[in-house]
């Protein structure tokens, strides 16, 4: 029986552990914090728990459109923080149970390599030496903090400090306009903070379709969010009133709190990768299409590889590693077909090829688009902003990609994700009779 050692119990590590154990491997999982990883403790679950509250507030604020007179009332930050940790704990408890039921040995401690087939784990009771046949490194990442920022956890924050603030900040300055930055803009705006976002490029979500970014920017402006465009933060100072963010063009943005959301760095420095002969680039572990490192018996997955940093991707990598390890046929992940979402309101979700990307690559595509303003369910529920865009191959009609901006886009995109995954043709989408009235009708309409 092969002995697989997994260091890091986030989405990548836990998915690999359960899949490998179910296929007859002996699995030892080393985790220094909680099972479920950063995804459960600081990232996906807590941020989306806050988003759930924010979206509920949004809907109460918009209830007047539906003839309901209501006030959102006050958010109690302590109750919100308690809900976040309760949800994280309950998901972690289910994972602990699942791992236990599959016979995965869980060791609480910090792992590092001492040889090509040996690791040591620092536990509360001492050091444990573990010999393994195969290993998986899935230690994740942590928020990037530039040298000009000193995080104090009170006023100058990373995303990890955002979940148990004693008060709802009066004025939050968000630095960074990628997915995480804009999600926190939406959260704090809805919770009642005044919000300013410092955007280093000329648009928020700098790597996305400008048409998509424009919808979100317009929504932010309507909500009263201040956008400081084309300004790179280069210092954050504590002041008597709160914080001031100094930008490279001399602009100074003042607020009560500042939140840094400028990416992450791999959590691999203390692993002693050299002891196991594992190659890396500034801490990001180099892997092939099957997640195999420079050592053929050692895999790496998730954020520590610098591939697409998503929990969904990390889990899929973990599952495929377990299949590869036991000799099952494995199809490498096609990263161009990964579904992605931005959990703002409206939400943004996309899969596959974007028309802007096709234009950059000189590819001929057919792009069709319908606004949600033409969708009966959207109109009657008061969700009229946004659109659905479908990109297909003009020669074969195969759906190559799609983007949805609107309420529940992260759920609706599933239809397009499946279409892209299994090469559905636009005419097959069009012929699918969906529920009426439903938001999903916009997808089949957009495919016409
Ligand atoms: C604010 C925020 C929100 C996000 N929201 C989403 C989202 O909605 N959807 C989505 O798909 N992605 C989201 N992400 C990204 C997602 O959280 C990561 O891609 C995902 O957590 C990566 O999983 P992982 O398994 O690589 O590592 P992690 O989840 O980081 O887990 C790694 C684990 O390894 C452990 N570890 C590290 N070093 C050692 C060691 N030496 N010994 C033992 N254990 C160790 C850590 O304690 C940790 O538990 C978000 C990210 C952020 C920052």
Coordinates of C-alpha atoms and ligand atoms in Angstrom, one line a residue:
X1 CA 0.0 0.0 0.0
X2 CA 1.4 3.4 -1.0
X3 CA 2.0 5.9 1.8
X4 CA 1.0 9.4 0.7
X5 CA 2.1 12.3 3.0
X6 CA 0.2 15.5 2.4
X7 CA 1.5 18.7 3.9
X8 CA -1.3 21.3 4.1
X9 CA -5.0 20.5 4.6
X10 CA -6.8 23.2 2.4
X11 CA -9.0 22.4 -0.6
X12 CA -6.1 20.8 -2.5
X13 CA -4.8 18.6 0.4
X14 CA -8.2 17.5 1.7
X15 CA -9.5 16.6 -1.8
X16 CA -6.3 14.6 -2.5
X17 CA -6.6 12.9 1.0
X18 CA -10.2 11.7 0.5
X19 CA -9.7 10.6 -3.1
X20 CA -6.4 8.7 -2.4
X21 CA -7.8 7.1 0.8
X22 CA -10.9 5.9 -1.1
X23 CA -8.6 4.3 -3.7
X24 CA -6.7 2.3 -1.2
X25 CA -3.7 4.5 -0.2
X26 CA -2.4 5.0 3.3
X27 CA -2.7 8.8 3.8
X28 CA -1.2 11.0 6.4
X29 CA -2.3 14.6 6.4
X30 CA -0.2 17.2 8.3
X31 CA -2.0 20.5 9.0
X32 CA -0.7 23.2 11.3
X33 CA -4.0 25.1 11.6
X34 CA -7.5 23.9 10.7
X35 CA -8.6 21.3 8.1
X36 CA -10.2 23.2 5.2
X37 CA -7.2 25.6 5.2
X38 CA -7.2 29.3 4.5
X39 CA -10.2 28.8 2.3
X40 CA -12.3 28.0 5.4
X41 CA -10.6 30.2 7.9
X42 CA -9.9 33.4 6.0
X43 CA -10.8 33.3 2.3
X44 CA -13.8 31.8 0.5
X45 CA -16.1 30.8 3.4
X46 CA -15.7 33.9 5.6
X47 CA -15.7 36.4 2.8
X48 CA -18.8 34.8 1.2
X49 CA -20.5 34.7 4.6
X50 CA -20.0 38.5 4.8
X51 CA -21.2 38.8 1.3
X52 CA -24.4 36.9 2.2
X53 CA -25.1 39.6 4.8
X54 CA -24.2 42.4 2.4
X55 CA -26.5 41.0 -0.3
X56 CA -29.4 40.7 2.2
X57 CA -28.9 44.4 3.1
X58 CA -28.8 45.3 -0.6
X59 CA -32.1 43.5 -1.2
X60 CA -33.7 45.3 1.8
X61 CA -32.5 48.6 0.5
X62 CA -34.0 47.9 -2.9
X63 CA -37.2 46.5 -1.5
X64 CA -39.0 49.8 -2.1
X65 CA -38.9 48.9 -5.9
X66 CA -41.1 45.9 -5.1
X67 CA -43.6 48.0 -3.0
X68 CA -42.1 47.0 0.3
X69 CA -41.3 49.7 2.8
X70 CA -38.4 48.4 4.9
X71 CA -35.2 49.6 6.5
X72 CA -32.0 47.4 6.7
X73 CA -31.4 48.3 10.3
X74 CA -28.0 47.9 12.0
X75 CA -25.4 45.2 11.4
X76 CA -24.1 43.9 14.7
X77 CA -20.4 43.2 14.0
X78 CA -20.1 40.8 16.9
X79 CA -23.0 38.7 15.6
X80 CA -21.6 38.8 12.1
X81 CA -18.1 37.6 13.4
X82 CA -19.7 34.9 15.4
X83 CA -21.7 33.6 12.4
X84 CA -18.5 33.6 10.3
X85 CA -16.6 31.5 12.8
X86 CA -19.6 29.2 13.5
X87 CA -19.9 28.5 9.7
X88 CA -16.2 27.9 9.3
X89 CA -16.2 25.6 12.3
X90 CA -19.1 23.5 11.1
X91 CA -17.6 23.0 7.6
X92 CA -14.3 22.1 9.2
X93 CA -16.0 19.6 11.5
X94 CA -17.6 17.9 8.5
X95 CA -14.3 17.6 6.8
X96 CA -12.6 16.2 10.0
X97 CA -15.4 13.6 10.2
X98 CA -15.0 12.7 6.5
X99 CA -11.2 12.3 6.8
X100 CA -11.6 10.2 9.9
X101 CA -14.2 8.0 8.3
X102 CA -11.9 7.3 5.4
X103 CA -9.0 6.4 7.7
X104 CA -6.9 9.4 6.9
X105 CA -4.3 10.0 9.7
X106 CA -4.4 13.6 10.7
X107 CA -1.4 15.1 12.4
X108 CA -1.6 18.6 13.9
X109 CA 1.7 20.2 13.4
X110 CA 4.1 22.0 11.0
X111 CA 5.8 19.8 8.4
X112 CA 9.1 20.2 6.6
X113 CA 11.3 18.0 4.5
X114 CA 14.5 16.5 5.8
X115 CA 15.1 14.2 2.7
X116 CA 13.6 13.1 -0.5
X117 CA 11.4 10.5 1.3
X118 CA 11.3 11.8 4.8
X119 CA 9.6 14.7 6.6
X120 CA 9.5 16.0 10.1
X121 CA 6.5 17.4 11.9
X122 CA 6.7 19.8 14.8
X123 CA 3.7 18.9 17.0
X124 CA 2.7 20.2 20.5
X125 CA 4.2 17.0 22.0
X126 CA 7.5 17.0 20.0
X127 CA 9.0 16.2 16.6
X128 CA 7.6 13.3 14.5
X129 CA 9.6 11.7 11.7
X130 CA 7.6 10.4 8.8
X131 CA 8.8 8.3 5.9
X132 CA 6.7 8.4 2.7
X133 CA 6.5 6.9 -0.7
X134 CA 4.8 9.9 -2.2
X135 CA 4.1 13.4 -1.0
X136 CA 1.8 16.3 -1.8
X137 CA 2.7 19.9 -0.9
X138 CA -0.5 21.9 -0.6
X139 CA 0.6 24.6 1.9
X140 CA -1.3 27.5 0.2
X141 CA -0.4 31.2 0.3
X142 CA -0.8 34.2 2.5
X143 CA -1.6 37.9 1.8
X144 CA 1.2 39.9 0.2
X145 CA 2.2 42.9 2.3
X146 CA 4.6 45.4 0.6
X147 CA 7.4 46.9 2.6
X148 CA 5.6 50.3 2.8
X149 CA 2.7 48.9 4.7
X150 CA 2.8 48.0 8.4
X151 CA -0.2 45.8 9.2
X152 CA -1.5 46.4 12.7
X153 CA -4.7 44.4 12.5
X154 CA -6.7 47.3 13.9
X155 CA -6.7 50.1 11.3
X156 CA -4.3 48.8 8.7
X157 CA -5.6 45.4 7.6
X158 CA -5.1 42.4 5.3
X159 CA -8.2 40.5 4.3
X160 CA -7.5 38.1 7.2
X161 CA -8.2 40.9 9.7
X162 CA -11.5 41.9 8.2
X163 CA -13.8 39.3 9.7
X164 CA -13.8 40.2 13.4
X165 CA -13.6 43.9 13.5
X166 CA -15.2 45.3 16.7
X167 CA -17.0 48.0 14.7
X168 CA -18.2 48.5 11.2
X169 CA -15.5 50.9 9.8
X170 CA -16.6 54.4 9.3
X171 CA -14.5 54.9 6.1
X172 CA -12.7 51.9 4.6
X173 CA -10.0 52.6 2.0
X174 CA -9.5 49.4 -0.1
X175 CA -6.1 49.2 -1.8
X176 CA -6.3 46.8 -4.8
X177 CA -8.9 46.4 -7.4
X178 CA -8.7 42.8 -8.3
X179 CA -11.4 40.3 -7.4
X180 CA -10.7 40.4 -3.7
X181 CA -10.5 44.2 -3.5
X182 CA -13.8 44.7 -5.3
X183 CA -15.6 42.0 -3.2
X184 CA -14.6 43.9 0.0
X185 CA -15.7 47.2 -1.5
X186 CA -19.1 45.7 -2.0
X187 CA -19.2 44.1 1.5
X188 CA -18.2 47.2 3.4
X189 CA -20.3 49.6 1.3
X190 CA -23.4 47.4 2.0
X191 CA -22.5 47.1 5.7
X192 CA -22.7 50.8 6.0
X193 CA -19.1 52.0 5.6
X194 CA -18.1 54.9 3.4
X195 CA -15.7 53.2 0.9
X196 CA -12.9 54.5 -1.3
X197 CA -11.0 52.2 -3.6
X198 CA -7.5 52.9 -4.8
X199 CA -7.1 51.6 -8.3
X200 CA -3.6 51.4 -9.7
X201 CA -4.7 50.9 -13.4
X202 CA -7.3 52.8 -15.5
X203 CA -10.2 50.4 -14.5
X204 CA -11.1 48.1 -11.7
X205 CA -10.6 44.4 -12.4
X206 CA -7.7 45.3 -14.7
X207 CA -7.4 41.9 -16.4
X208 CA -11.1 41.6 -17.3
X209 CA -13.3 42.7 -20.2
X210 CA -13.7 46.6 -19.9
X211 CA -17.4 46.2 -20.6
X212 CA -17.7 44.1 -17.5
X213 CA -15.6 46.4 -15.3
X214 CA -17.7 49.3 -16.5
X215 CA -21.0 47.8 -15.1
X216 CA -19.4 47.3 -11.7
X217 CA -17.8 50.8 -11.7
X218 CA -21.1 52.3 -12.5
X219 CA -22.7 50.3 -9.7
X220 CA -20.0 51.4 -7.3
X221 CA -20.5 55.1 -8.2
X222 CA -24.3 54.8 -7.8
X223 CA -23.7 53.3 -4.3
X224 CA -21.5 56.3 -3.4
X225 CA -18.1 54.4 -3.5
X226 CA -15.3 56.8 -4.4
X227 CA -12.9 55.5 -7.1
X228 CA -9.4 56.8 -7.1
X229 CA -8.2 55.7 -10.5
X230 CA -4.7 55.5 -11.8
X231 CA -3.1 55.9 -8.4
X232 CA -0.6 53.4 -6.9
X233 CA -0.4 53.4 -3.1
X234 CA 3.1 53.8 -1.8
X235 CA 2.6 54.4 1.9
X236 CA 0.0 54.0 4.6
X237 CA 0.3 56.1 7.8
X238 CA -1.7 55.9 11.0
X239 CA -3.1 59.3 12.0
X240 CA -5.1 60.6 15.0
X241 CA -8.3 60.1 13.1
X242 CA -7.5 56.8 11.3
X243 CA -5.2 56.2 8.3
X244 CA -3.9 58.1 5.3
X245 CA -2.9 56.3 2.1
X246 CA -0.2 58.2 0.1
X247 CA -0.3 57.6 -3.7
X248 CA 2.5 57.9 -6.2
X249 CA 0.9 60.9 -7.9
X250 CA 0.8 62.8 -4.6
X251 CA -2.9 62.1 -3.9
X252 CA -3.6 61.3 -0.3
X253 CA -6.7 59.3 0.6
X254 CA -7.9 59.5 4.2
X255 CA -10.1 57.0 6.0
X256 CA -10.8 55.3 9.3
X257 CA -9.3 52.0 8.1
X258 CA -7.3 50.7 5.2
X259 CA -7.6 47.1 3.7
X260 CA -4.8 45.7 1.5
X261 CA -5.9 43.3 -1.2
X262 CA -2.9 43.2 -3.5
X263 CA -2.4 39.5 -4.0
X264 CA -0.7 36.7 -2.2
X265 CA 2.6 34.9 -1.8
X266 CA 3.3 31.2 -1.5
X267 CA 3.6 29.6 2.0
X268 CA 6.6 27.4 1.3
X269 CA 9.6 29.1 2.9
X270 CA 9.7 26.9 6.0
X271 CA 9.3 23.6 4.1
X272 CA 13.0 23.2 3.3
X273 CA 12.2 22.3 -0.3
X274 CA 15.9 22.0 -1.0
X275 CA 16.2 19.0 1.4
X276 CA 13.8 17.1 -0.9
X277 CA 15.4 18.5 -4.1
X278 CA 12.2 20.3 -5.1
X279 CA 12.6 23.2 -7.6
X280 CA 10.8 26.4 -7.1
X281 CA 10.7 30.0 -8.4
X282 CA 10.5 32.5 -5.5
X283 CA 8.7 29.9 -3.5
X284 CA 6.2 28.9 -6.2
X285 CA 6.7 25.2 -6.7
X286 CA 7.3 24.2 -10.3
X287 CA 4.9 21.4 -11.6
X288 CA 4.0 19.6 -14.8
X289 CA 0.5 19.1 -16.2
X290 CA -0.1 16.3 -13.6
X291 CA 1.1 18.5 -10.7
X292 CA 4.4 16.5 -10.5
X293 CA 7.3 18.5 -9.1
X294 CA 11.0 18.2 -10.1
X295 CA 10.9 15.0 -7.9
X296 CA 8.8 12.4 -9.7
X297 CA 7.3 11.0 -6.5
X298 CA 6.3 14.5 -5.0
X299 CA 3.3 16.5 -6.2
X300 CA 2.3 20.1 -5.4
X301 CA -1.1 21.7 -5.8
X302 CA -3.1 24.8 -5.0
X303 CA -1.9 28.3 -4.4
X304 CA 1.7 27.2 -3.6
X305 CA 2.2 26.4 -7.2
X306 CA 1.2 29.9 -8.5
X307 CA -1.3 28.3 -10.9
X308 CA -4.9 29.7 -10.9
X309 CA -5.4 30.6 -7.3
X310 CA -8.9 29.3 -6.7
X311 CA -10.3 26.8 -4.2
X312 CA -12.2 25.0 -7.0
X313 CA -9.0 24.6 -9.0
X314 CA -7.0 23.4 -5.9
X315 CA -9.6 20.7 -5.2
X316 CA -9.6 19.5 -8.7
X317 CA -5.8 19.3 -8.8
X318 CA -5.9 17.3 -5.5
X319 CA -8.4 14.8 -6.9
X320 CA -6.4 14.4 -10.1
X321 CA -3.2 13.9 -8.1
X322 CA -4.8 11.0 -6.2
X323 CA -6.0 9.4 -9.5
X324 CA -2.5 9.9 -11.1
X325 CA -0.8 8.3 -8.0
X326 CA -2.9 5.1 -8.2
X327 CA -2.3 4.8 -11.9
X328 CA -5.8 5.8 -13.2
X329 CA -5.9 7.6 -16.6
X330 CA -5.9 11.4 -15.9
X331 CA -6.8 14.2 -18.2
X332 CA -4.8 17.4 -17.3
X333 CA -6.9 20.4 -16.3
X334 CA -7.8 22.7 -19.1
X335 CA -7.3 26.1 -17.3
X336 CA -8.9 27.9 -20.2
X337 CA -12.2 26.3 -19.2
X338 CA -12.2 27.2 -15.5
X339 CA -15.3 29.0 -14.3
X340 CA -14.6 32.2 -12.3
X341 CA -16.8 34.5 -10.3
X342 CA -16.6 37.9 -8.6
X343 CA -19.0 37.9 -5.7
X344 CA -20.2 41.5 -5.8
X345 CA -23.8 42.6 -6.5
X346 CA -24.2 42.4 -9.4
X347 CA -22.1 39.3 -9.6
X348 CA -19.7 38.7 -12.4
X349 CA -19.0 35.2 -13.7
X350 CA -17.2 33.9 -16.8
X351 CA -16.0 30.8 -18.4
X352 CA -13.8 30.0 -21.4
X353 CA -13.0 32.5 -24.2
X354 CA -13.9 36.2 -23.8
X355 CA -14.5 38.2 -27.0
X356 CA -11.8 40.7 -26.0
X357 CA -9.3 37.8 -25.7
X358 CA -10.3 36.4 -29.1
X359 CA -9.8 39.8 -30.6
X360 CA -6.3 40.0 -29.1
X361 CA -5.5 36.6 -30.4
X362 CA -6.9 37.5 -33.9
X363 CA -9.5 34.6 -33.6
X364 CA -12.8 34.9 -35.4
X365 CA -15.7 34.4 -33.0
X366 CA -19.4 35.1 -33.0
X367 CA -20.4 37.2 -29.9
X368 CA -24.1 37.5 -29.0
X369 CA -25.3 39.5 -26.0
X370 CA -28.6 40.2 -24.2
X371 CA -29.2 42.6 -21.3
X372 CA -31.1 41.4 -18.2
X373 CA -33.4 44.4 -18.7
X374 CA -35.1 42.2 -21.3
X375 CA -35.6 39.3 -18.9
X376 CA -39.0 39.0 -17.3
X377 CA -37.8 37.4 -14.0
X378 CA -35.1 40.0 -13.7
X379 CA -37.6 42.9 -14.2
X380 CA -40.3 41.5 -11.9
X381 CA -37.7 40.8 -9.1
X382 CA -36.1 44.2 -9.6
X383 CA -32.8 42.9 -11.0
X384 CA -32.3 44.7 -14.2
X385 CA -28.6 45.5 -14.5
X386 CA -26.1 43.5 -16.4
X387 CA -26.0 41.1 -19.3
X388 CA -25.2 37.7 -20.7
X389 CA -22.6 37.4 -23.5
X390 CA -22.0 34.1 -25.4
X391 CA -19.0 33.6 -27.5
X392 CA -19.1 30.8 -30.1
X393 CA -17.2 29.4 -33.1
X394 CA -18.8 30.8 -36.3
X395 CA -17.7 27.8 -38.2
X396 CA -19.0 25.0 -35.9
X397 CA -21.4 26.9 -33.6
X398 CA -19.6 25.4 -30.6
X399 CA -19.9 27.6 -27.5
X400 CA -16.4 28.7 -26.6
X401 CA -17.1 31.0 -23.6
X402 CA -19.5 33.3 -21.9
X403 CA -19.8 36.1 -19.4
X404 CA -22.7 36.9 -17.1
X405 CA -23.0 40.1 -15.1
X406 CA -26.0 40.2 -12.9
X407 CA -27.8 38.8 -9.9
X408 CA -26.7 35.2 -9.2
X409 CA -24.3 35.1 -12.1
X410 CA -22.1 32.7 -10.1
X411 CA -25.0 30.2 -10.2
X412 CA -26.2 30.9 -13.8
X413 CA -22.7 30.4 -15.3
X414 CA -23.0 26.7 -14.6
X415 CA -25.1 26.2 -17.8
X416 CA -22.4 27.9 -19.9
X417 CA -19.6 26.1 -18.0
X418 CA -21.1 22.7 -18.9
X419 CA -21.7 23.9 -22.5
X420 CA -18.0 24.9 -22.8
X421 CA -16.8 21.7 -21.1
X422 CA -18.6 19.3 -23.4
X423 CA -18.6 21.4 -26.6
X424 CA -22.3 22.2 -26.8
X425 CA -23.4 24.1 -30.0
X426 CA -25.2 27.4 -29.6
X427 CA -28.2 26.0 -31.5
X428 CA -28.4 23.2 -28.9
X429 CA -28.5 25.7 -26.1
X430 CA -31.2 27.7 -28.0
X431 CA -33.4 24.6 -28.3
X432 CA -33.2 23.9 -24.5
X433 CA -36.6 24.8 -23.0
X434 CA -36.0 26.5 -19.7
X435 CA -38.3 27.5 -16.9
X436 CA -40.3 30.7 -17.6
X437 CA -39.9 33.2 -16.1
X438 CA -36.3 32.6 -15.1
X439 CA -33.0 34.5 -15.2
X440 CA -31.5 31.5 -17.0
X441 CA -33.7 32.3 -20.1
X442 CA -31.2 35.1 -20.8
X443 CA -28.5 32.5 -21.5
X444 CA -30.5 30.7 -24.2
X445 CA -31.6 34.1 -25.6
X446 CA -28.0 35.3 -25.7
X447 CA -27.0 32.2 -27.6
X448 CA -29.4 33.1 -30.5
Ligands
LIG1 C1 -10.3 36.9 0.6 C2 -10.2 35.7 -0.3 C3 -11.4 35.2 -0.8 C4 -11.4 34.1 -1.7 N1 -12.6 33.6 -2.2 C5 -12.5 32.5 -3.0 C6 -13.8 32.0 -3.6 O1 -14.8 32.5 -3.3 N2 -13.7 31.0 -4.4 C7 -12.5 30.4 -4.7 O2 -12.5 29.4 -5.5 N3 -11.3 30.8 -4.3 C8 -11.3 31.9 -3.4 N4 -10.1 32.4 -2.9 C9 -8.9 31.7 -3.2 C10 -8.8 30.4 -2.3 O3 -9.0 30.7 -1.0 C11 -7.4 29.7 -2.5 O4 -7.2 29.5 -3.9 C12 -7.5 28.3 -1.8 O5 -7.6 28.5 -0.4 C13 -6.2 27.6 -2.1 O6 -6.2 26.3 -1.5 P1 -4.9 25.5 -1.1 O7 -5.3 24.1 -0.8 O8 -3.8 25.8 -2.0 O9 -4.4 26.2 0.3 P2 -5.0 26.8 1.6 O10 -6.5 26.9 1.6 O11 -4.3 28.1 1.8 O12 -4.6 25.8 2.7 C14 -3.2 25.5 2.9 C15 -3.1 24.8 4.3 O13 -1.8 24.4 4.5 C16 -1.4 24.6 5.9 N5 0.0 24.7 6.0 C17 0.8 25.6 5.4 N6 2.1 25.3 5.7 C18 2.1 24.2 6.4 C19 3.1 23.4 7.0 N7 4.4 23.6 6.9 N8 2.7 22.3 7.7 C20 1.4 22.0 7.9 N9 0.4 22.7 7.4 C21 0.8 23.8 6.6 C22 -2.1 25.9 6.2 O14 -2.4 26.0 7.6 C23 -3.5 25.8 5.5 O15 -4.5 25.2 6.3 C24 -10.1 33.5 -2.1 C25 -8.9 34.1 -1.6 C26 -9.0 35.2 -0.8 C27 -7.7 35.8 -0.3

